[in-house]
Amino acid sequence: MWNWLRQIKDSITQKATGLMRMQFWRDAVEDIYSDNPPHQPVAAELWRAVKRHNLTKMWFMKIIDEREKNLDDRPYRNIQELETYAENTQSALLYLTLETLGVRDIHADHAASHIGKAQGIVTCLRATPYHCTRQKVFLPMDICMLHGVSQEDFIRGKQEKNVRDVIYDIASQAHIHLEHARSFSKKVPVKAYPAFFCTVALDDYLYNMRKVDFNIFHPSLQKKSTLLPLYLYIRSWKKTY
């Protein structure tokens, strides 16, 4: 379901089509919780997961509602708006993942909130070069304005210091959320940790970005890290996130 929702925005040419697809999934979730899932493979699997793990309906609806609002092709007005989007999509998905692991714990939820926000911010950064090729920029406008950077600067692939300063400020916010999430680590149940191993990829991307001085267009940032499986194994062995 997550991939279907994520791909809707990039696969449509008219907003009305996107709204129809979002409504399909909204209706599907309602039917799933009424024990009448639609005859669709993904919906059927989702129904089984809901029954098995007693998943909370609210998180599904938050994801759909937020994805629907995001169909408008406009940049985030500020970093808080990006964080809200991340909370209602990435964090909501982490809350559901915790429920599938049998974890219902306030400290784990706090960590999930911050990790989800970090993931949303990093995803926005990673997608920036791709969006620029389509003449679109979604980075928070308040930070761009603070450094005197326009959308056109990103579309043209400029690498001046003020452009890199925008990326630095946004990436720093992701790093802060990861640090907050880790401040709860001693209180988070160990069985929640598998839900948070996505931090391996986030740390790797932020580290590589620092290495290229926050040049968002550097080719190395578009390559998959071959060491991620090793880093993931180490985190799992050490029981950290």
Tab-separated table of N, CA, C and O in Angstrom, residues 33-148:
chain	number	residue	atom	x	y	z
A	33	TYR	N	-11.618	-2.318	7.881
A	33	TYR	CA	-11.985	-2.247	9.298
A	33	TYR	C	-13.461	-2.595	9.529
A	33	TYR	O	-13.885	-2.720	10.674
A	34	SER	N	-14.201	-2.755	8.434
A	34	SER	CA	-15.583	-3.261	8.530
A	34	SER	C	-15.619	-4.752	8.221
A	34	SER	O	-16.688	-5.336	8.041
A	35	ASP	N	-14.444	-5.365	8.131
A	35	ASP	CA	-14.295	-6.798	7.835
A	35	ASP	C	-14.836	-7.168	6.459
A	35	ASP	O	-15.348	-8.270	6.262
A	36	ASN	N	-14.734	-6.224	5.537
A	36	ASN	CA	-15.210	-6.473	4.170
A	36	ASN	C	-14.179	-5.937	3.166
A	36	ASN	O	-14.464	-5.020	2.398
A	37	PRO	N	-12.962	-6.507	3.177
A	37	PRO	CA	-11.902	-5.964	2.315
A	37	PRO	C	-12.231	-6.114	0.834
A	37	PRO	O	-12.858	-7.095	0.439
A	38	PRO	N	-11.833	-5.142	0.027
A	38	PRO	CA	-12.059	-5.252	-1.417
A	38	PRO	C	-11.255	-6.402	-2.008
A	38	PRO	O	-10.245	-6.825	-1.441
A	39	HIS	N	-11.702	-6.906	-3.157
A	39	HIS	CA	-11.000	-8.011	-3.820
A	39	HIS	C	-9.805	-7.458	-4.583
A	39	HIS	O	-9.822	-7.326	-5.811
A	40	GLN	N	-8.785	-7.144	-3.823
A	40	GLN	CA	-7.552	-6.580	-4.361
A	40	GLN	C	-6.415	-7.140	-3.518
A	40	GLN	O	-6.488	-7.124	-2.287
A	41	PRO	N	-5.371	-7.695	-4.147
A	41	PRO	CA	-4.334	-8.421	-3.396
A	41	PRO	C	-3.717	-7.640	-2.242
A	41	PRO	O	-3.560	-8.175	-1.138
A	42	VAL	N	-3.359	-6.366	-2.485
A	42	VAL	CA	-2.732	-5.572	-1.436
A	42	VAL	C	-3.700	-5.346	-0.280
A	42	VAL	O	-3.346	-5.465	0.898
A	43	ALA	N	-4.956	-5.024	-0.627
A	43	ALA	CA	-5.966	-4.786	0.402
A	43	ALA	C	-6.221	-6.049	1.216
A	43	ALA	O	-6.417	-5.993	2.438
A	44	ALA	N	-6.200	-7.198	0.551
A	44	ALA	CA	-6.430	-8.462	1.255
A	44	ALA	C	-5.312	-8.741	2.258
A	44	ALA	O	-5.565	-9.167	3.393
A	45	GLU	N	-4.068	-8.500	1.854
A	45	GLU	CA	-2.936	-8.691	2.762
A	45	GLU	C	-2.995	-7.704	3.922
A	45	GLU	O	-2.673	-8.040	5.065
A	46	LEU	N	-3.419	-6.484	3.616
A	46	LEU	CA	-3.537	-5.465	4.650
A	46	LEU	C	-4.592	-5.864	5.675
A	46	LEU	O	-4.406	-5.693	6.886
A	47	TRP	N	-5.690	-6.408	5.200
A	47	TRP	CA	-6.770	-6.871	6.089
A	47	TRP	C	-6.240	-7.944	7.036
A	47	TRP	O	-6.515	-7.913	8.242
A	48	ARG	N	-5.443	-8.883	6.490
A	48	ARG	CA	-4.887	-9.947	7.329
A	48	ARG	C	-3.945	-9.367	8.382
A	48	ARG	O	-3.926	-9.819	9.537
A	49	ALA	N	-3.143	-8.362	7.992
A	49	ALA	CA	-2.213	-7.737	8.938
A	49	ALA	C	-2.972	-6.998	10.036
A	49	ALA	O	-2.593	-7.048	11.220
A	50	VAL	N	-4.032	-6.311	9.661
A	50	VAL	CA	-4.853	-5.580	10.637
A	50	VAL	C	-5.450	-6.543	11.650
A	50	VAL	O	-5.444	-6.282	12.864
A	51	LYS	N	-5.957	-7.677	11.158
A	51	LYS	CA	-6.571	-8.666	12.046
A	51	LYS	C	-5.521	-9.301	12.968
A	51	LYS	O	-5.764	-9.509	14.156
A	52	ARG	N	-4.343	-9.575	12.398
A	52	ARG	CA	-3.315	-10.292	13.150
A	52	ARG	C	-2.703	-9.420	14.241
A	52	ARG	O	-2.416	-9.887	15.338
A	53	HIS	N	-2.492	-8.133	13.924
A	53	HIS	CA	-1.746	-7.269	14.838
A	53	HIS	C	-2.594	-6.178	15.484
A	53	HIS	O	-2.049	-5.351	16.214
A	54	ASN	N	-3.886	-6.156	15.195
A	54	ASN	CA	-4.776	-5.135	15.762
A	54	ASN	C	-4.249	-3.729	15.483
A	54	ASN	O	-4.103	-2.895	16.387
A	55	LEU	N	-3.922	-3.453	14.214
A	55	LEU	CA	-3.333	-2.179	13.821
A	55	LEU	C	-4.329	-1.028	13.949
A	55	LEU	O	-5.533	-1.212	13.732
A	56	THR	N	-3.821	0.135	14.276
A	56	THR	CA	-4.666	1.306	14.519
A	56	THR	C	-5.060	1.978	13.198
A	56	THR	O	-4.204	2.382	12.409
A	57	LYS	N	-6.356	2.096	12.995
A	57	LYS	CA	-6.895	2.671	11.756
A	57	LYS	C	-6.426	4.104	11.535
A	57	LYS	O	-6.160	4.526	10.399
A	58	MET	N	-6.308	4.876	12.600
A	58	MET	CA	-5.968	6.295	12.496
A	58	MET	C	-4.675	6.525	11.723
A	58	MET	O	-4.575	7.473	10.934
A	59	TRP	N	-3.678	5.636	11.914
A	59	TRP	CA	-2.395	5.840	11.242
A	59	TRP	C	-2.536	5.681	9.728
A	59	TRP	O	-1.929	6.425	8.966
A	60	PHE	N	-3.355	4.723	9.305
A	60	PHE	CA	-3.585	4.565	7.867
A	60	PHE	C	-4.227	5.821	7.278
A	60	PHE	O	-3.832	6.298	6.208
A	61	MET	N	-5.221	6.344	7.983
A	61	MET	CA	-5.938	7.511	7.476
A	61	MET	C	-5.048	8.752	7.445
A	61	MET	O	-5.148	9.569	6.518
A	62	LYS	N	-4.172	8.881	8.441
A	62	LYS	CA	-3.242	10.023	8.442
A	62	LYS	C	-2.328	9.973	7.219
A	62	LYS	O	-2.055	10.996	6.579
A	63	ILE	N	-1.838	8.774	6.907
A	63	ILE	CA	-0.951	8.620	5.754
A	63	ILE	C	-1.682	9.008	4.467
A	63	ILE	O	-1.159	9.759	3.634
A	64	ILE	N	-2.890	8.501	4.297
A	64	ILE	CA	-3.662	8.795	3.084
A	64	ILE	C	-3.989	10.285	2.995
A	64	ILE	O	-3.813	10.910	1.942
A	65	ASP	N	-4.474	10.859	4.094
A	65	ASP	CA	-4.849	12.283	4.095
A	65	ASP	C	-3.661	13.174	3.765
A	65	ASP	O	-3.771	14.134	3.001
A	66	GLU	N	-2.504	12.851	4.356
A	66	GLU	CA	-1.320	13.691	4.137
A	66	GLU	C	-0.807	13.541	2.706
A	66	GLU	O	-0.386	14.522	2.080
A	67	ARG	N	-0.824	12.315	2.191
A	67	ARG	CA	-0.410	12.104	0.800
A	67	ARG	C	-1.345	12.855	-0.155
A	67	ARG	O	-0.909	13.390	-1.177
A	68	GLU	N	-2.619	12.883	0.196
A	68	GLU	CA	-3.584	13.595	-0.646
A	68	GLU	C	-3.301	15.095	-0.656
A	68	GLU	O	-3.293	15.731	-1.716
A	69	LYS	N	-3.028	15.656	0.518
A	69	LYS	CA	-2.702	17.091	0.585
A	69	LYS	C	-1.434	17.402	-0.197
A	69	LYS	O	-1.287	18.494	-0.753
A	70	ASN	N	-0.534	16.422	-0.258
A	70	ASN	CA	0.752	16.621	-0.912
A	70	ASN	C	0.664	16.510	-2.446
A	70	ASN	O	1.667	16.686	-3.133
A	71	LEU	N	-0.527	16.240	-2.960
A	71	LEU	CA	-0.685	16.169	-4.416
A	71	LEU	C	-0.472	17.538	-5.065
A	71	LEU	O	-0.156	17.632	-6.253
A	72	ASP	N	-0.657	18.598	-4.291
A	72	ASP	CA	-0.402	19.946	-4.817
A	72	ASP	C	1.105	20.123	-5.020
A	72	ASP	O	1.899	19.916	-4.100
A	73	ASP	N	1.494	20.474	-6.216
A	73	ASP	CA	2.915	20.649	-6.524
A	73	ASP	C	3.402	22.012	-6.057
A	73	ASP	O	3.503	22.964	-6.837
A	74	ARG	N	3.706	22.112	-4.778
A	74	ARG	CA	4.234	23.367	-4.247
A	74	ARG	C	5.267	23.055	-3.184
A	74	ARG	O	5.210	22.010	-2.525
A	75	PRO	N	6.235	23.944	-3.012
A	75	PRO	CA	7.244	23.711	-1.980
A	75	PRO	C	6.643	23.850	-0.577
A	75	PRO	O	5.577	24.452	-0.396
A	76	TYR	N	7.321	23.276	0.387
A	76	TYR	CA	6.912	23.459	1.780
A	76	TYR	C	7.186	24.903	2.178
A	76	TYR	O	8.230	25.463	1.838
A	77	ARG	N	6.263	25.507	2.877
A	77	ARG	CA	6.444	26.910	3.260
A	77	ARG	C	7.564	27.079	4.277
A	77	ARG	O	8.265	28.080	4.274
A	78	ASN	N	7.714	26.101	5.133
A	78	ASN	CA	8.764	26.162	6.157
A	78	ASN	C	9.126	24.747	6.579
A	78	ASN	O	8.475	23.773	6.180
A	79	ILE	N	10.161	24.632	7.391
A	79	ILE	CA	10.632	23.318	7.823
A	79	ILE	C	9.577	22.608	8.662
A	79	ILE	O	9.451	21.373	8.623
A	80	GLN	N	8.763	23.378	9.383
A	80	GLN	CA	7.713	22.765	10.206
A	80	GLN	C	6.666	22.070	9.337
A	80	GLN	O	6.135	21.012	9.709
A	81	GLU	N	6.370	22.646	8.180
A	81	GLU	CA	5.402	22.025	7.279
A	81	GLU	C	5.951	20.701	6.734
A	81	GLU	O	5.204	19.721	6.616
A	82	LEU	N	7.244	20.668	6.428
A	82	LEU	CA	7.881	19.421	5.992
A	82	LEU	C	7.862	18.393	7.115
A	82	LEU	O	7.591	17.206	6.884
A	83	GLU	N	8.103	18.835	8.336
A	83	GLU	CA	8.093	17.915	9.478
A	83	GLU	C	6.689	17.363	9.730
A	83	GLU	O	6.539	16.191	10.091
A	84	THR	N	5.683	18.186	9.538
A	84	THR	CA	4.301	17.717	9.706
A	84	THR	C	3.979	16.640	8.686
A	84	THR	O	3.355	15.609	9.003
A	85	TYR	N	4.405	16.877	7.432
A	85	TYR	CA	4.203	15.872	6.388
A	85	TYR	C	4.912	14.571	6.767
A	85	TYR	O	4.336	13.483	6.654
A	86	ALA	N	6.147	14.690	7.240
A	86	ALA	CA	6.918	13.504	7.617
A	86	ALA	C	6.277	12.775	8.798
A	86	ALA	O	6.226	11.548	8.834
A	87	GLU	N	5.785	13.530	9.775
A	87	GLU	CA	5.137	12.927	10.943
A	87	GLU	C	3.911	12.112	10.531
A	87	GLU	O	3.683	11.007	11.035
A	88	ASN	N	3.120	12.656	9.607
A	88	ASN	CA	1.873	11.998	9.220
A	88	ASN	C	2.052	10.914	8.163
A	88	ASN	O	1.081	10.237	7.810
A	89	THR	N	3.283	10.745	7.665
A	89	THR	CA	3.536	9.676	6.685
A	89	THR	C	4.599	8.718	7.227
A	89	THR	O	4.285	7.601	7.613
A	90	GLN	N	5.835	9.176	7.302
A	90	GLN	CA	6.921	8.299	7.733
A	90	GLN	C	6.766	7.863	9.196
A	90	GLN	O	6.926	6.683	9.527
A	91	SER	N	6.469	8.814	10.080
A	91	SER	CA	6.311	8.453	11.496
A	91	SER	C	5.096	7.550	11.690
A	91	SER	O	5.151	6.582	12.458
A	92	ALA	N	4.000	7.858	10.996
A	92	ALA	CA	2.794	7.026	11.104
A	92	ALA	C	3.083	5.594	10.679
A	92	ALA	O	2.597	4.633	11.293
A	93	LEU	N	3.887	5.439	9.631
A	93	LEU	CA	4.262	4.095	9.188
A	93	LEU	C	5.108	3.387	10.243
A	93	LEU	O	4.949	2.181	10.468
A	94	LEU	N	5.971	4.139	10.913
A	94	LEU	CA	6.773	3.546	11.991
A	94	LEU	C	5.899	3.135	13.179
A	94	LEU	O	6.147	2.106	13.816
A	95	TYR	N	4.866	3.934	13.478
A	95	TYR	CA	3.938	3.550	14.556
A	95	TYR	C	3.272	2.208	14.226
A	95	TYR	O	3.112	1.349	15.100
A	96	LEU	N	2.886	2.046	12.960
A	96	LEU	CA	2.267	0.789	12.538
A	96	LEU	C	3.271	-0.358	12.601
A	96	LEU	O	2.924	-1.480	12.994
A	97	THR	N	4.515	-0.076	12.237
A	97	THR	CA	5.557	-1.102	12.308
A	97	THR	C	5.770	-1.546	13.749
A	97	THR	O	5.923	-2.744	14.033
A	98	LEU	N	5.765	-0.594	14.664
A	98	LEU	CA	5.892	-0.940	16.087
A	98	LEU	C	4.749	-1.839	16.529
A	98	LEU	O	4.953	-2.798	17.278
A	99	GLU	N	3.542	-1.540	16.059
A	99	GLU	CA	2.391	-2.368	16.433
A	99	GLU	C	2.535	-3.790	15.906
A	99	GLU	O	2.157	-4.751	16.581
A	100	THR	N	3.103	-3.938	14.702
A	100	THR	CA	3.307	-5.294	14.172
A	100	THR	C	4.361	-6.049	14.989
A	100	THR	O	4.343	-7.284	15.024
A	101	LEU	N	5.254	-5.313	15.628
A	101	LEU	CA	6.271	-5.933	16.483
A	101	LEU	C	5.755	-6.173	17.906
A	101	LEU	O	6.484	-6.684	18.754
A	102	GLY	N	4.510	-5.768	18.139
A	102	GLY	CA	3.936	-5.939	19.471
A	102	GLY	C	4.415	-4.915	20.469
A	102	GLY	O	4.397	-5.153	21.684
A	103	VAL	N	4.867	-3.751	19.981
A	103	VAL	CA	5.385	-2.692	20.857
A	103	VAL	C	4.375	-1.550	20.933
A	103	VAL	O	4.046	-0.934	19.926
A	104	ARG	N	3.911	-1.278	22.108
A	104	ARG	CA	3.049	-0.124	22.363
A	104	ARG	C	3.624	0.577	23.586
A	104	ARG	O	3.294	0.253	24.728
A	105	ASP	N	4.512	1.511	23.307
A	105	ASP	CA	5.320	2.123	24.356
A	105	ASP	C	5.540	3.590	24.018
A	105	ASP	O	5.898	3.928	22.883
A	106	ILE	N	5.345	4.469	24.982
A	106	ILE	CA	5.416	5.907	24.728
A	106	ILE	C	6.823	6.348	24.315
A	106	ILE	O	6.979	7.226	23.454
A	107	HIS	N	7.849	5.732	24.878
A	107	HIS	CA	9.219	6.107	24.519
A	107	HIS	C	9.547	5.665	23.090
A	107	HIS	O	10.207	6.398	22.347
A	108	ALA	N	9.067	4.491	22.725
A	108	ALA	CA	9.255	4.023	21.352
A	108	ALA	C	8.515	4.935	20.378
A	108	ALA	O	9.024	5.242	19.289
A	109	ASP	N	7.333	5.396	20.778
A	109	ASP	CA	6.569	6.318	19.923
A	109	ASP	C	7.305	7.640	19.742
A	109	ASP	O	7.309	8.208	18.651
A	110	HIS	N	7.904	8.141	20.827
A	110	HIS	CA	8.664	9.392	20.728
A	110	HIS	C	9.840	9.229	19.770
A	110	HIS	O	10.113	10.105	18.942
A	111	ALA	N	10.540	8.115	19.896
A	111	ALA	CA	11.666	7.848	18.996
A	111	ALA	C	11.178	7.737	17.560
A	111	ALA	O	11.794	8.285	16.634
A	112	ALA	N	10.059	7.048	17.354
A	112	ALA	CA	9.500	6.882	16.011
A	112	ALA	C	9.119	8.220	15.396
A	112	ALA	O	9.313	8.446	14.197
A	113	SER	N	8.597	9.114	16.213
A	113	SER	CA	8.216	10.432	15.723
A	113	SER	C	9.422	11.175	15.161
A	113	SER	O	9.387	11.720	14.052
A	114	HIS	N	10.510	11.174	15.925
A	114	HIS	CA	11.707	11.895	15.488
A	114	HIS	C	12.395	11.213	14.303
A	114	HIS	O	12.853	11.887	13.372
A	115	ILE	N	12.445	9.887	14.320
A	115	ILE	CA	13.070	9.168	13.206
A	115	ILE	C	12.263	9.369	11.927
A	115	ILE	O	12.827	9.561	10.846
A	116	GLY	N	10.945	9.347	12.046
A	116	GLY	CA	10.101	9.579	10.884
A	116	GLY	C	10.311	10.963	10.294
A	116	GLY	O	10.359	11.138	9.066
A	117	LYS	N	10.452	11.957	11.166
A	117	LYS	CA	10.707	13.320	10.690
A	117	LYS	C	12.060	13.406	9.995
A	117	LYS	O	12.198	14.049	8.948
A	118	ALA	N	13.072	12.773	10.593
A	118	ALA	CA	14.392	12.752	9.961
A	118	ALA	C	14.324	12.075	8.602
A	118	ALA	O	14.924	12.541	7.615
A	119	GLN	N	13.567	10.980	8.527
A	119	GLN	CA	13.457	10.246	7.270
A	119	GLN	C	12.744	11.085	6.208
A	119	GLN	O	13.143	11.085	5.038
A	120	GLY	N	11.721	11.806	6.617
A	120	GLY	CA	11.007	12.663	5.677
A	120	GLY	C	11.893	13.776	5.143
A	120	GLY	O	11.858	14.097	3.943
A	121	ILE	N	12.704	14.359	6.013
A	121	ILE	CA	13.609	15.436	5.597
A	121	ILE	C	14.673	14.900	4.642
A	121	ILE	O	14.948	15.496	3.597
A	122	VAL	N	15.272	13.754	4.990
A	122	VAL	CA	16.297	13.167	4.129
A	122	VAL	C	15.708	12.759	2.781
A	122	VAL	O	16.338	12.958	1.733
A	123	THR	N	14.510	12.221	2.783
A	123	THR	CA	13.859	11.844	1.527
A	123	THR	C	13.656	13.056	0.634
A	123	THR	O	13.875	13.000	-0.584
A	124	CYS	N	13.260	14.171	1.239
A	124	CYS	CA	13.080	15.421	0.488
A	124	CYS	C	14.412	15.868	-0.128
A	124	CYS	O	14.463	16.285	-1.286
A	125	LEU	N	15.480	15.768	0.651
A	125	LEU	CA	16.799	16.150	0.153
A	125	LEU	C	17.258	15.225	-0.975
A	125	LEU	O	17.724	15.680	-2.019
A	126	ARG	N	17.115	13.931	-0.759
A	126	ARG	CA	17.572	12.954	-1.760
A	126	ARG	C	16.850	13.136	-3.085
A	126	ARG	O	17.433	12.915	-4.157
A	127	ALA	N	15.580	13.506	-3.008
A	127	ALA	CA	14.778	13.627	-4.223
A	127	ALA	C	14.982	14.946	-4.950
A	127	ALA	O	14.509	15.111	-6.081
A	128	THR	N	15.679	15.888	-4.317
A	128	THR	CA	15.827	17.227	-4.901
A	128	THR	C	16.444	17.221	-6.300
A	128	THR	O	15.905	17.865	-7.214
A	129	PRO	N	17.557	16.510	-6.554
A	129	PRO	CA	18.098	16.505	-7.918
A	129	PRO	C	17.106	15.970	-8.949
A	129	PRO	O	17.005	16.509	-10.058
A	130	TYR	N	16.383	14.924	-8.582
A	130	TYR	CA	15.370	14.372	-9.493
A	130	TYR	C	14.270	15.387	-9.760
A	130	TYR	O	13.879	15.621	-10.902
A	131	HIS	N	13.754	16.001	-8.692
A	131	HIS	CA	12.690	16.992	-8.861
A	131	HIS	C	13.164	18.170	-9.717
A	131	HIS	O	12.388	18.711	-10.512
A	132	CYS	N	14.417	18.556	-9.539
A	132	CYS	CA	14.948	19.688	-10.314
A	132	CYS	C	14.957	19.395	-11.805
A	132	CYS	O	14.774	20.300	-12.622
A	133	THR	N	15.177	18.128	-12.178
A	133	THR	CA	15.144	17.783	-13.605
A	133	THR	C	13.738	17.932	-14.172
A	133	THR	O	13.568	18.035	-15.381
A	134	ARG	N	12.751	17.955	-13.292
A	134	ARG	CA	11.353	18.141	-13.709
A	134	ARG	C	10.880	19.572	-13.444
A	134	ARG	O	9.689	19.839	-13.399
A	135	GLN	N	11.864	20.454	-13.201
A	135	GLN	CA	11.580	21.877	-12.973
A	135	GLN	C	10.744	22.113	-11.718
A	135	GLN	O	9.898	23.012	-11.669
A	136	LYS	N	10.982	21.306	-10.691
A	136	LYS	CA	10.235	21.437	-9.443
A	136	LYS	C	11.193	21.457	-8.259
A	136	LYS	O	12.208	20.754	-8.262
A	137	VAL	N	10.852	22.264	-7.254
A	137	VAL	CA	11.643	22.332	-6.019
A	137	VAL	C	10.670	22.339	-4.843
A	137	VAL	O	9.739	23.147	-4.814
A	138	PHE	N	10.879	21.427	-3.901
A	138	PHE	CA	9.969	21.323	-2.761
A	138	PHE	C	10.625	21.689	-1.437
A	138	PHE	O	10.012	21.574	-0.386
A	139	LEU	N	11.856	22.143	-1.467
A	139	LEU	CA	12.564	22.498	-0.233
A	139	LEU	C	11.878	23.663	0.485
A	139	LEU	O	11.285	24.533	-0.168
A	140	PRO	N	11.934	23.688	1.819
A	140	PRO	CA	11.247	24.739	2.581
A	140	PRO	C	11.624	26.146	2.128
A	140	PRO	O	12.805	26.503	2.079
A	141	MET	N	10.603	26.944	1.822
A	141	MET	CA	10.834	28.291	1.286
A	141	MET	C	11.482	29.221	2.298
A	141	MET	O	12.259	30.099	1.924
A	142	ASP	N	11.154	29.041	3.590
A	142	ASP	CA	11.708	29.969	4.588
A	142	ASP	C	13.229	29.867	4.661
A	142	ASP	O	13.917	30.886	4.789
A	143	ILE	N	13.759	28.648	4.548
A	143	ILE	CA	15.212	28.472	4.607
A	143	ILE	C	15.863	28.972	3.321
A	143	ILE	O	16.939	29.585	3.359
A	144	CYS	N	15.204	28.751	2.192
A	144	CYS	CA	15.731	29.268	0.925
A	144	CYS	C	15.792	30.797	0.953
A	144	CYS	O	16.802	31.407	0.564
A	145	MET	N	14.731	31.425	1.450
A	145	MET	CA	14.684	32.884	1.518
A	145	MET	C	15.725	33.425	2.489
A	145	MET	O	16.334	34.468	2.248
A	146	LEU	N	15.951	32.700	3.582
A	146	LEU	CA	16.937	33.119	4.573
A	146	LEU	C	18.322	33.285	3.951
A	146	LEU	O	19.078	34.200	4.305
A	147	HIS	N	18.624	32.418	2.986
A	147	HIS	CA	19.947	32.446	2.350
A	147	HIS	C	19.924	33.098	0.966
A	147	HIS	O	20.934	33.052	0.251
A	148	GLY	N	18.791	33.692	0.612
A	148	GLY	CA	18.698	34.384	-0.668
A	148	GLY	C	18.808	33.458	-1.865
A	148	GLY	O	19.384	33.811	-2.902
